[in-house]
C-alpha cells in the first residue's frame, strides 16, 4: 500500500510538472507569427498594455486558452474597457533641425496637440502628454561631447516651459507612491555642464518607474550605452518612453506606464543618420514597468516593427529607405 501511494504521488508530481513547469510561465502556443504581435506577448500582457481593444483582441485570438487572461468573462472579447481602435498618428509636421530628432519624430509631435506636445531643448527633444502627465517619448544624442564630470544635480522640479494652463507635475506628486522618479534622458548622459545635467531633472523628463526596474535592469542598459561611448568611442541616437497604464498617481494627474521601451542606434563618431545601413547595431527593448523583471535587459529585446505596433508611432522615419524596413523587422541580438 505504501509503495502504491508513493507511486500515485510521483505520478501527480510528474503529470503536474508537465502541465505547468514549476517557476515558469504556462506554455504559450501562439497561432500567429510572434513578429506580428506586440512585445508583451514575450513576457506577460495585461489589458493596460494595449492602446486599443483591436490589438488586445489580436493577442487573444493568437493564443488558445487565453494565457494572459485578457477575456476574464470568457465571452470571446478581450479587454472590453479599451477604446475600440486608437486614433492614428497626428498629421505630419515639418522636420526639425534638432540633432536629437535626426532619426525622426515618431509621433509627429508639434504644438497643436497638448497630448503630443513637442519640447525641444539643447539637451534633448521630447513629446509631452498632458493627460498622462509624462512624456510619450524623449530622443537624444549621446556622444563623448555630452559627457564630463558635472555632479548629479538632483534638482527635480516642475517644467515651467509647458504651455499656460497645462498642469506642471511636481516632484511631490511622486512622493510615497512606491514609484521612483525615473529619468527618460538619464542624468548620467548629460554631465558636460550644470545646465545640461539640470535639464534632465525637469519633471517632463521623468516617469513613474518601478524602483527595482529603475535601479536595476534599466540602469544597466543606461550604463551599457555610456560604455559604448566611453570604451568604444561610439555615438548613439537614443529614444525611450513608456506606454500603457498600470495605475495613476496624484489624483490621476500622472499615469504609470505599464511598459517601458528604448531604441538605441550605435554609430561611429562623425557618422550621421545617412550612414545607417544593415550593419548598424540597433538595440530595441520593451519591458514591463515592474520590480520583477529578468535581471538581463537582453531578455526584453524586440523589433522596431513590434514596438510600432504597440505604441502606434513610426520610428526611424529618417533612416535611409533602402534599409529602414529591414532594420525595423530584423531582431538584432546584442553580443
Ligand atoms: Mn533611472
Ligand atoms: Mn518606422
mmCIF file of C-alpha atoms and ligand atoms in Angstrom:
data_model
loop_
_atom_site.group_PDB
_atom_site.id
_atom_site.type_symbol
_atom_site.label_atom_id
_atom_site.label_comp_id
_atom_site.label_asym_id
_atom_site.label_seq_id
_atom_site.Cartn_x
_atom_site.Cartn_y
_atom_site.Cartn_z
ATOM 1 C CA UNK A 1 0.000 0.000 0.000
ATOM 2 C CA UNK A 2 2.763 2.371 0.927
ATOM 3 C CA UNK A 3 4.584 1.897 -2.371
ATOM 4 C CA UNK A 4 1.302 2.300 -4.270
ATOM 5 C CA UNK A 5 0.611 5.652 -2.577
ATOM 6 C CA UNK A 6 4.150 6.706 -3.296
ATOM 7 C CA UNK A 7 3.681 5.858 -6.975
ATOM 8 C CA UNK A 8 0.470 7.894 -7.105
ATOM 9 C CA UNK A 9 2.271 10.890 -5.610
ATOM 10 C CA UNK A 10 5.115 10.548 -8.077
ATOM 11 C CA UNK A 11 2.547 10.343 -10.879
ATOM 12 C CA UNK A 12 0.796 13.521 -9.729
ATOM 13 C CA UNK A 13 4.045 15.410 -9.475
ATOM 14 C CA UNK A 14 5.231 14.213 -12.898
ATOM 15 C CA UNK A 15 1.932 14.969 -14.642
ATOM 16 C CA UNK A 16 1.610 18.266 -12.814
ATOM 17 C CA UNK A 17 5.041 19.411 -13.854
ATOM 18 C CA UNK A 18 4.240 18.558 -17.465
ATOM 19 C CA UNK A 19 1.175 20.788 -17.426
ATOM 20 C CA UNK A 20 2.783 23.796 -15.777
ATOM 21 C CA UNK A 21 6.544 23.655 -15.293
ATOM 22 C CA UNK A 22 7.169 24.993 -11.819
ATOM 23 C CA UNK A 23 8.554 28.505 -11.737
ATOM 24 C CA UNK A 24 7.901 29.137 -15.421
ATOM 25 C CA UNK A 25 5.035 30.618 -17.332
ATOM 26 C CA UNK A 26 2.406 28.288 -18.734
ATOM 27 C CA UNK A 27 3.393 27.056 -22.189
ATOM 28 C CA UNK A 28 2.363 29.569 -24.801
ATOM 29 C CA UNK A 29 1.397 28.328 -28.203
ATOM 30 C CA UNK A 30 0.734 31.288 -30.467
ATOM 31 C CA UNK A 31 -1.068 30.529 -33.683
ATOM 32 C CA UNK A 32 0.272 33.625 -35.397
ATOM 33 C CA UNK A 33 3.761 34.750 -36.078
ATOM 34 C CA UNK A 34 5.117 36.487 -32.971
ATOM 35 C CA UNK A 35 6.570 39.214 -35.186
ATOM 36 C CA UNK A 36 3.037 40.448 -35.854
ATOM 37 C CA UNK A 37 2.186 40.743 -32.153
ATOM 38 C CA UNK A 38 3.181 43.379 -29.577
ATOM 39 C CA UNK A 39 6.215 42.749 -27.334
ATOM 40 C CA UNK A 40 4.186 41.999 -24.200
ATOM 41 C CA UNK A 41 3.379 38.520 -25.527
ATOM 42 C CA UNK A 42 7.035 37.654 -24.902
ATOM 43 C CA UNK A 43 6.531 38.021 -21.153
ATOM 44 C CA UNK A 44 3.083 38.904 -19.879
ATOM 45 C CA UNK A 45 0.327 41.010 -21.427
ATOM 46 C CA UNK A 46 -2.269 42.869 -19.391
ATOM 47 C CA UNK A 47 -5.214 44.864 -20.730
ATOM 48 C CA UNK A 48 -3.421 48.079 -19.747
ATOM 49 C CA UNK A 49 -0.618 47.277 -22.205
ATOM 50 C CA UNK A 50 -2.805 47.750 -25.283
ATOM 51 C CA UNK A 51 -3.578 51.007 -26.979
ATOM 52 C CA UNK A 52 -6.900 49.679 -28.217
ATOM 53 C CA UNK A 53 -9.240 46.728 -27.992
ATOM 54 C CA UNK A 54 -8.419 45.587 -31.510
ATOM 55 C CA UNK A 55 -4.798 44.896 -30.554
ATOM 56 C CA UNK A 56 -5.848 43.068 -27.382
ATOM 57 C CA UNK A 57 -8.249 41.008 -29.485
ATOM 58 C CA UNK A 58 -5.469 40.068 -31.894
ATOM 59 C CA UNK A 59 -3.431 38.742 -28.963
ATOM 60 C CA UNK A 60 -6.404 36.881 -27.514
ATOM 61 C CA UNK A 61 -7.025 35.173 -30.845
ATOM 62 C CA UNK A 62 -3.364 34.278 -31.305
ATOM 63 C CA UNK A 63 -3.144 32.283 -28.069
ATOM 64 C CA UNK A 64 -5.533 29.438 -27.351
ATOM 65 C CA UNK A 65 -6.538 29.140 -23.691
ATOM 66 C CA UNK A 66 -6.083 32.889 -23.080
ATOM 67 C CA UNK A 67 -2.872 32.536 -21.030
ATOM 68 C CA UNK A 68 -2.780 36.291 -20.312
ATOM 69 C CA UNK A 69 -6.388 36.334 -19.046
ATOM 70 C CA UNK A 70 -7.487 39.115 -21.376
ATOM 71 C CA UNK A 71 -11.017 37.722 -21.551
ATOM 72 C CA UNK A 72 -11.975 37.344 -17.930
ATOM 73 C CA UNK A 73 -15.692 36.905 -18.554
ATOM 74 C CA UNK A 74 -14.978 34.356 -21.275
ATOM 75 C CA UNK A 75 -17.230 35.966 -23.878
ATOM 76 C CA UNK A 76 -14.604 35.887 -26.617
ATOM 77 C CA UNK A 77 -13.925 39.629 -26.412
ATOM 78 C CA UNK A 78 -10.651 40.869 -24.886
ATOM 79 C CA UNK A 79 -10.355 43.931 -22.664
ATOM 80 C CA UNK A 80 -13.803 45.469 -23.275
ATOM 81 C CA UNK A 81 -12.947 48.672 -21.415
ATOM 82 C CA UNK A 82 -10.358 49.754 -24.005
ATOM 83 C CA UNK A 83 -11.275 52.117 -26.855
ATOM 84 C CA UNK A 84 -12.261 50.036 -29.925
ATOM 85 C CA UNK A 85 -9.496 51.401 -32.146
ATOM 86 C CA UNK A 86 -6.908 54.071 -31.443
ATOM 87 C CA UNK A 87 -6.730 57.261 -33.425
ATOM 88 C CA UNK A 88 -3.976 57.406 -35.987
ATOM 89 C CA UNK A 89 -0.845 59.495 -35.868
ATOM 90 C CA UNK A 90 -1.137 63.267 -35.739
ATOM 91 C CA UNK A 91 -0.600 64.957 -39.120
ATOM 92 C CA UNK A 92 2.972 65.187 -40.311
ATOM 93 C CA UNK A 93 4.997 68.110 -39.005
ATOM 94 C CA UNK A 94 7.939 69.871 -40.633
ATOM 95 C CA UNK A 95 11.179 68.106 -39.896
ATOM 96 C CA UNK A 96 13.086 69.659 -37.017
ATOM 97 C CA UNK A 97 16.747 70.517 -37.354
ATOM 98 C CA UNK A 98 17.393 69.452 -33.764
ATOM 99 C CA UNK A 99 20.250 66.940 -33.701
ATOM 100 C CA UNK A 100 18.191 64.974 -31.183
ATOM 101 C CA UNK A 101 15.497 64.343 -33.771
ATOM 102 C CA UNK A 102 17.768 63.059 -36.501
ATOM 103 C CA UNK A 103 16.020 59.667 -36.525
ATOM 104 C CA UNK A 104 12.640 61.354 -36.984
ATOM 105 C CA UNK A 105 9.693 62.483 -34.882
ATOM 106 C CA UNK A 106 7.904 59.199 -34.145
ATOM 107 C CA UNK A 107 4.541 60.655 -33.064
ATOM 108 C CA UNK A 108 4.607 63.785 -35.278
ATOM 109 C CA UNK A 109 4.737 65.843 -32.101
ATOM 110 C CA UNK A 110 4.239 69.568 -32.580
ATOM 111 C CA UNK A 111 2.464 72.411 -30.839
ATOM 112 C CA UNK A 112 -1.135 71.662 -31.846
ATOM 113 C CA UNK A 113 -1.872 68.686 -29.563
ATOM 114 C CA UNK A 114 -1.238 69.020 -25.823
ATOM 115 C CA UNK A 115 -1.020 65.238 -25.585
ATOM 116 C CA UNK A 116 1.720 65.146 -28.182
ATOM 117 C CA UNK A 117 3.465 68.415 -27.437
ATOM 118 C CA UNK A 118 6.982 68.846 -28.736
ATOM 119 C CA UNK A 119 9.546 70.351 -26.357
ATOM 120 C CA UNK A 120 12.965 70.935 -27.882
ATOM 121 C CA UNK A 121 15.886 71.780 -25.644
ATOM 122 C CA UNK A 122 19.548 71.957 -26.463
ATOM 123 C CA UNK A 123 19.968 68.776 -24.383
ATOM 124 C CA UNK A 124 17.124 66.623 -25.845
ATOM 125 C CA UNK A 125 13.722 66.639 -27.501
ATOM 126 C CA UNK A 126 10.563 65.119 -26.063
ATOM 127 C CA UNK A 127 6.840 64.794 -26.753
ATOM 128 C CA UNK A 128 4.841 65.656 -23.649
ATOM 129 C CA UNK A 129 1.397 64.243 -22.909
ATOM 130 C CA UNK A 130 -0.746 66.485 -20.707
ATOM 131 C CA UNK A 131 -3.343 63.834 -19.889
ATOM 132 C CA UNK A 132 -0.714 61.295 -18.868
ATOM 133 C CA UNK A 133 1.469 63.822 -17.023
ATOM 134 C CA UNK A 134 4.553 62.297 -18.657
ATOM 135 C CA UNK A 135 6.345 62.394 -21.969
ATOM 136 C CA UNK A 136 5.294 59.971 -24.683
ATOM 137 C CA UNK A 137 8.964 59.733 -25.625
ATOM 138 C CA UNK A 138 12.261 61.552 -25.440
ATOM 139 C CA UNK A 139 15.044 61.481 -28.009
ATOM 140 C CA UNK A 140 18.687 62.420 -27.581
ATOM 141 C CA UNK A 141 22.165 62.041 -28.954
ATOM 142 C CA UNK A 142 24.804 60.550 -26.690
ATOM 143 C CA UNK A 143 28.410 61.133 -27.651
ATOM 144 C CA UNK A 144 31.620 61.944 -25.825
ATOM 145 C CA UNK A 145 30.772 65.640 -26.247
ATOM 146 C CA UNK A 146 27.951 65.270 -23.723
ATOM 147 C CA UNK A 147 29.993 63.573 -21.030
ATOM 148 C CA UNK A 148 32.006 65.459 -18.440
ATOM 149 C CA UNK A 149 32.477 65.481 -14.711
ATOM 150 C CA UNK A 150 29.481 67.502 -13.561
ATOM 151 C CA UNK A 151 27.874 66.087 -10.415
ATOM 152 C CA UNK A 152 24.323 64.836 -10.399
ATOM 153 C CA UNK A 153 22.289 67.939 -9.591
ATOM 154 C CA UNK A 154 19.232 66.179 -8.127
ATOM 155 C CA UNK A 155 17.116 69.280 -8.668
ATOM 156 C CA UNK A 156 13.818 67.645 -9.628
ATOM 157 C CA UNK A 157 11.388 70.441 -10.430
ATOM 158 C CA UNK A 158 8.311 71.495 -12.358
ATOM 159 C CA UNK A 159 8.765 72.328 -16.012
ATOM 160 C CA UNK A 160 7.854 75.979 -16.485
ATOM 161 C CA UNK A 161 8.286 75.531 -20.220
ATOM 162 C CA UNK A 162 4.876 73.898 -20.611
ATOM 163 C CA UNK A 163 2.122 75.960 -22.251
ATOM 164 C CA UNK A 164 -0.065 78.047 -19.951
ATOM 165 C CA UNK A 165 -2.885 76.042 -18.405
ATOM 166 C CA UNK A 166 -1.099 72.697 -18.574
ATOM 167 C CA UNK A 167 -0.662 71.200 -15.108
ATOM 168 C CA UNK A 168 3.017 71.097 -14.146
ATOM 169 C CA UNK A 169 3.759 67.812 -12.428
ATOM 170 C CA UNK A 170 5.789 68.339 -9.256
ATOM 171 C CA UNK A 171 8.336 66.098 -7.540
ATOM 172 C CA UNK A 172 5.846 65.770 -4.671
ATOM 173 C CA UNK A 173 3.325 64.110 -6.975
ATOM 174 C CA UNK A 174 5.541 61.012 -6.814
ATOM 175 C CA UNK A 175 6.094 61.101 -3.068
ATOM 176 C CA UNK A 176 5.042 57.975 -1.123
ATOM 177 C CA UNK A 177 3.623 56.351 -4.249
ATOM 178 C CA UNK A 178 6.055 53.444 -4.352
ATOM 179 C CA UNK A 179 7.362 54.619 -7.727
ATOM 180 C CA UNK A 180 10.717 56.181 -8.452
ATOM 181 C CA UNK A 181 11.087 59.433 -10.342
ATOM 182 C CA UNK A 182 12.643 57.679 -13.323
ATOM 183 C CA UNK A 183 14.634 59.705 -15.831
ATOM 184 C CA UNK A 184 13.936 59.142 -19.510
ATOM 185 C CA UNK A 185 17.093 61.002 -20.574
ATOM 186 C CA UNK A 186 19.464 59.794 -17.839
ATOM 187 C CA UNK A 187 21.245 62.265 -15.611
ATOM 188 C CA UNK A 188 24.448 60.382 -16.400
ATOM 189 C CA UNK A 189 24.085 61.119 -20.131
ATOM 190 C CA UNK A 190 24.283 64.884 -19.537
ATOM 191 C CA UNK A 191 27.323 65.661 -17.411
ATOM 192 C CA UNK A 192 29.081 68.321 -19.501
ATOM 193 C CA UNK A 193 27.681 71.248 -17.528
ATOM 194 C CA UNK A 194 25.423 72.035 -14.590
ATOM 195 C CA UNK A 195 22.880 73.434 -17.021
ATOM 196 C CA UNK A 196 22.843 70.235 -19.113
ATOM 197 C CA UNK A 197 22.520 67.978 -16.103
ATOM 198 C CA UNK A 198 19.792 70.141 -14.558
ATOM 199 C CA UNK A 199 17.729 69.834 -17.733
ATOM 200 C CA UNK A 200 17.310 66.104 -17.077
ATOM 201 C CA UNK A 201 15.645 66.825 -13.711
ATOM 202 C CA UNK A 202 12.697 68.693 -15.178
ATOM 203 C CA UNK A 203 9.598 66.636 -14.378
ATOM 204 C CA UNK A 204 8.666 66.429 -18.074
ATOM 205 C CA UNK A 205 11.672 64.094 -18.449
ATOM 206 C CA UNK A 206 10.529 61.904 -15.553
ATOM 207 C CA UNK A 207 8.119 58.999 -15.440
ATOM 208 C CA UNK A 208 6.945 56.794 -12.585
ATOM 209 C CA UNK A 209 9.153 53.744 -12.644
ATOM 210 C CA UNK A 210 9.154 50.609 -10.529
ATOM 211 C CA UNK A 211 12.118 51.037 -8.176
ATOM 212 C CA UNK A 212 13.850 47.738 -8.929
ATOM 213 C CA UNK A 213 13.490 48.386 -12.638
ATOM 214 C CA UNK A 214 14.925 51.890 -12.385
ATOM 215 C CA UNK A 215 17.827 50.900 -10.157
ATOM 216 C CA UNK A 216 18.446 47.544 -11.794
ATOM 217 C CA UNK A 217 17.859 46.448 -15.359
ATOM 218 C CA UNK A 218 17.069 49.922 -16.732
ATOM 219 C CA UNK A 219 20.146 51.415 -15.158
ATOM 220 C CA UNK A 220 22.257 48.604 -16.541
ATOM 221 C CA UNK A 221 21.070 49.382 -20.044
ATOM 222 C CA UNK A 222 21.932 53.049 -19.432
ATOM 223 C CA UNK A 223 25.391 52.057 -18.298
ATOM 224 C CA UNK A 224 25.823 49.713 -21.248
ATOM 225 C CA UNK A 225 25.004 52.666 -23.510
ATOM 226 C CA UNK A 226 27.514 55.001 -21.885
ATOM 227 C CA UNK A 227 30.120 52.242 -22.063
ATOM 228 C CA UNK A 228 29.689 52.216 -25.836
ATOM 229 C CA UNK A 229 30.802 55.836 -25.760
ATOM 230 C CA UNK A 230 33.469 55.615 -23.050
ATOM 231 C CA UNK A 231 35.051 52.350 -24.155
ATOM 232 C CA UNK A 232 34.390 52.156 -27.876
ATOM 233 C CA UNK A 233 34.071 55.832 -28.774
ATOM 234 C CA UNK A 234 30.603 55.285 -30.265
ATOM 235 C CA UNK A 235 27.920 57.861 -30.858
ATOM 236 C CA UNK A 236 24.368 56.864 -30.001
ATOM 237 C CA UNK A 237 20.955 58.011 -31.098
ATOM 238 C CA UNK A 238 18.542 57.061 -28.330
ATOM 239 C CA UNK A 239 14.772 57.226 -27.953
ATOM 240 C CA UNK A 240 12.815 56.000 -24.958
ATOM 241 C CA UNK A 241 9.434 56.248 -23.320
ATOM 242 C CA UNK A 242 6.563 54.426 -21.708
ATOM 243 C CA UNK A 243 3.140 53.337 -22.863
ATOM 244 C CA UNK A 244 0.135 51.572 -21.405
ATOM 245 C CA UNK A 245 -1.326 52.110 -17.969
ATOM 246 C CA UNK A 246 -0.941 50.147 -14.768
ATOM 247 C CA UNK A 247 -2.302 52.774 -12.375
ATOM 248 C CA UNK A 248 -2.363 56.529 -11.840
ATOM 249 C CA UNK A 249 -0.825 58.865 -9.242
ATOM 250 C CA UNK A 250 -1.634 62.307 -7.850
ATOM 251 C CA UNK A 251 -5.403 62.256 -8.407
ATOM 252 C CA UNK A 252 -4.979 60.815 -11.904
ATOM 253 C CA UNK A 253 -2.640 63.575 -12.969
ATOM 254 C CA UNK A 254 0.151 61.083 -13.662
ATOM 255 C CA UNK A 255 -0.286 57.782 -15.480
ATOM 256 C CA UNK A 256 2.089 54.988 -14.564
ATOM 257 C CA UNK A 257 3.101 53.298 -17.813
ATOM 258 C CA UNK A 258 2.814 49.526 -17.856
ATOM 259 C CA UNK A 259 5.657 49.144 -20.361
ATOM 260 C CA UNK A 260 8.991 50.879 -20.883
ATOM 261 C CA UNK A 261 10.886 50.880 -24.170
ATOM 262 C CA UNK A 262 14.122 52.133 -25.615
ATOM 263 C CA UNK A 263 15.742 52.226 -29.062
ATOM 264 C CA UNK A 264 19.499 52.709 -29.401
ATOM 265 C CA UNK A 265 21.250 53.201 -32.739
ATOM 266 C CA UNK A 266 25.004 52.743 -32.437
ATOM 267 C CA UNK A 267 27.147 54.842 -34.795
ATOM 268 C CA UNK A 268 30.770 55.802 -35.085
ATOM 269 C CA UNK A 269 31.795 59.396 -34.403
ATOM 270 C CA UNK A 270 31.054 61.703 -37.287
ATOM 271 C CA UNK A 271 28.519 59.332 -38.797
ATOM 272 C CA UNK A 272 25.010 60.639 -39.397
ATOM 273 C CA UNK A 273 21.630 59.071 -39.941
ATOM 274 C CA UNK A 274 22.586 58.726 -43.620
ATOM 275 C CA UNK A 275 25.339 56.293 -42.656
ATOM 276 C CA UNK A 276 22.892 53.847 -41.090
ATOM 277 C CA UNK A 277 22.878 50.573 -43.005
ATOM 278 C CA UNK A 278 22.264 46.884 -42.378
ATOM 279 C CA UNK A 279 25.451 46.645 -40.352
ATOM 280 C CA UNK A 280 24.366 49.309 -37.866
ATOM 281 C CA UNK A 281 23.705 47.891 -34.401
ATOM 282 C CA UNK A 282 20.131 48.640 -33.394
ATOM 283 C CA UNK A 283 19.108 47.771 -29.847
ATOM 284 C CA UNK A 284 15.384 47.714 -29.112
ATOM 285 C CA UNK A 285 13.864 46.711 -25.782
ATOM 286 C CA UNK A 286 10.334 46.707 -24.398
ATOM 287 C CA UNK A 287 9.824 45.561 -20.816
ATOM 288 C CA UNK A 288 7.225 45.590 -18.057
ATOM 289 C CA UNK A 289 7.487 48.541 -15.653
ATOM 290 C CA UNK A 290 7.762 46.175 -12.713
ATOM 291 C CA UNK A 291 10.097 45.130 -9.947
ATOM 292 C CA UNK A 292 10.068 41.529 -11.060
ATOM 293 C CA UNK A 293 11.904 41.748 -14.357
ATOM 294 C CA UNK A 294 14.560 39.368 -15.515
ATOM 295 C CA UNK A 295 17.933 40.759 -14.405
ATOM 296 C CA UNK A 296 19.181 40.955 -18.019
ATOM 297 C CA UNK A 297 17.784 43.636 -20.315
ATOM 298 C CA UNK A 298 18.752 41.462 -23.295
ATOM 299 C CA UNK A 299 15.782 39.279 -22.369
ATOM 300 C CA UNK A 300 13.488 42.092 -23.490
ATOM 301 C CA UNK A 301 14.889 42.738 -26.953
ATOM 302 C CA UNK A 302 12.299 43.137 -29.661
ATOM 303 C CA UNK A 303 11.971 44.753 -33.075
ATOM 304 C CA UNK A 304 11.043 48.279 -34.097
ATOM 305 C CA UNK A 305 8.067 46.881 -36.004
ATOM 306 C CA UNK A 306 6.633 45.304 -32.870
ATOM 307 C CA UNK A 307 7.257 48.464 -30.854
ATOM 308 C CA UNK A 308 5.473 50.466 -33.546
ATOM 309 C CA UNK A 309 2.548 48.071 -33.288
ATOM 310 C CA UNK A 310 2.352 48.558 -29.522
ATOM 311 C CA UNK A 311 2.810 52.349 -29.479
ATOM 312 C CA UNK A 312 1.290 53.441 -32.776
ATOM 313 C CA UNK A 313 4.397 55.520 -33.542
ATOM 314 C CA UNK A 314 6.581 55.490 -36.626
ATOM 315 C CA UNK A 315 10.200 55.171 -35.580
ATOM 316 C CA UNK A 316 13.308 55.643 -37.726
ATOM 317 C CA UNK A 317 11.448 57.538 -40.443
ATOM 318 C CA UNK A 318 14.656 59.349 -41.434
ATOM 319 C CA UNK A 319 16.722 56.200 -41.833
ATOM 320 C CA UNK A 320 17.617 55.599 -45.491
ATOM 321 C CA UNK A 321 14.656 53.858 -47.088
ATOM 322 C CA UNK A 322 16.811 51.127 -48.567
ATOM 323 C CA UNK A 323 17.455 49.808 -45.045
ATOM 324 C CA UNK A 324 14.536 51.092 -42.980
ATOM 325 C CA UNK A 325 12.120 48.183 -43.433
ATOM 326 C CA UNK A 326 14.788 45.539 -42.998
ATOM 327 C CA UNK A 327 16.247 47.152 -39.869
ATOM 328 C CA UNK A 328 12.802 47.590 -38.361
ATOM 329 C CA UNK A 329 11.788 43.975 -38.814
ATOM 330 C CA UNK A 330 15.077 42.251 -38.066
ATOM 331 C CA UNK A 331 15.772 41.281 -34.486
ATOM 332 C CA UNK A 332 19.278 42.363 -33.534
ATOM 333 C CA UNK A 333 20.888 40.208 -30.876
ATOM 334 C CA UNK A 334 23.296 42.146 -28.697
ATOM 335 C CA UNK A 335 26.525 40.167 -28.410
HETATM 336 MN MN1 LIG B 1 16.767 55.963 -13.793
HETATM 337 MN MN1 LIG B 2 9.183 53.243 -38.770
#
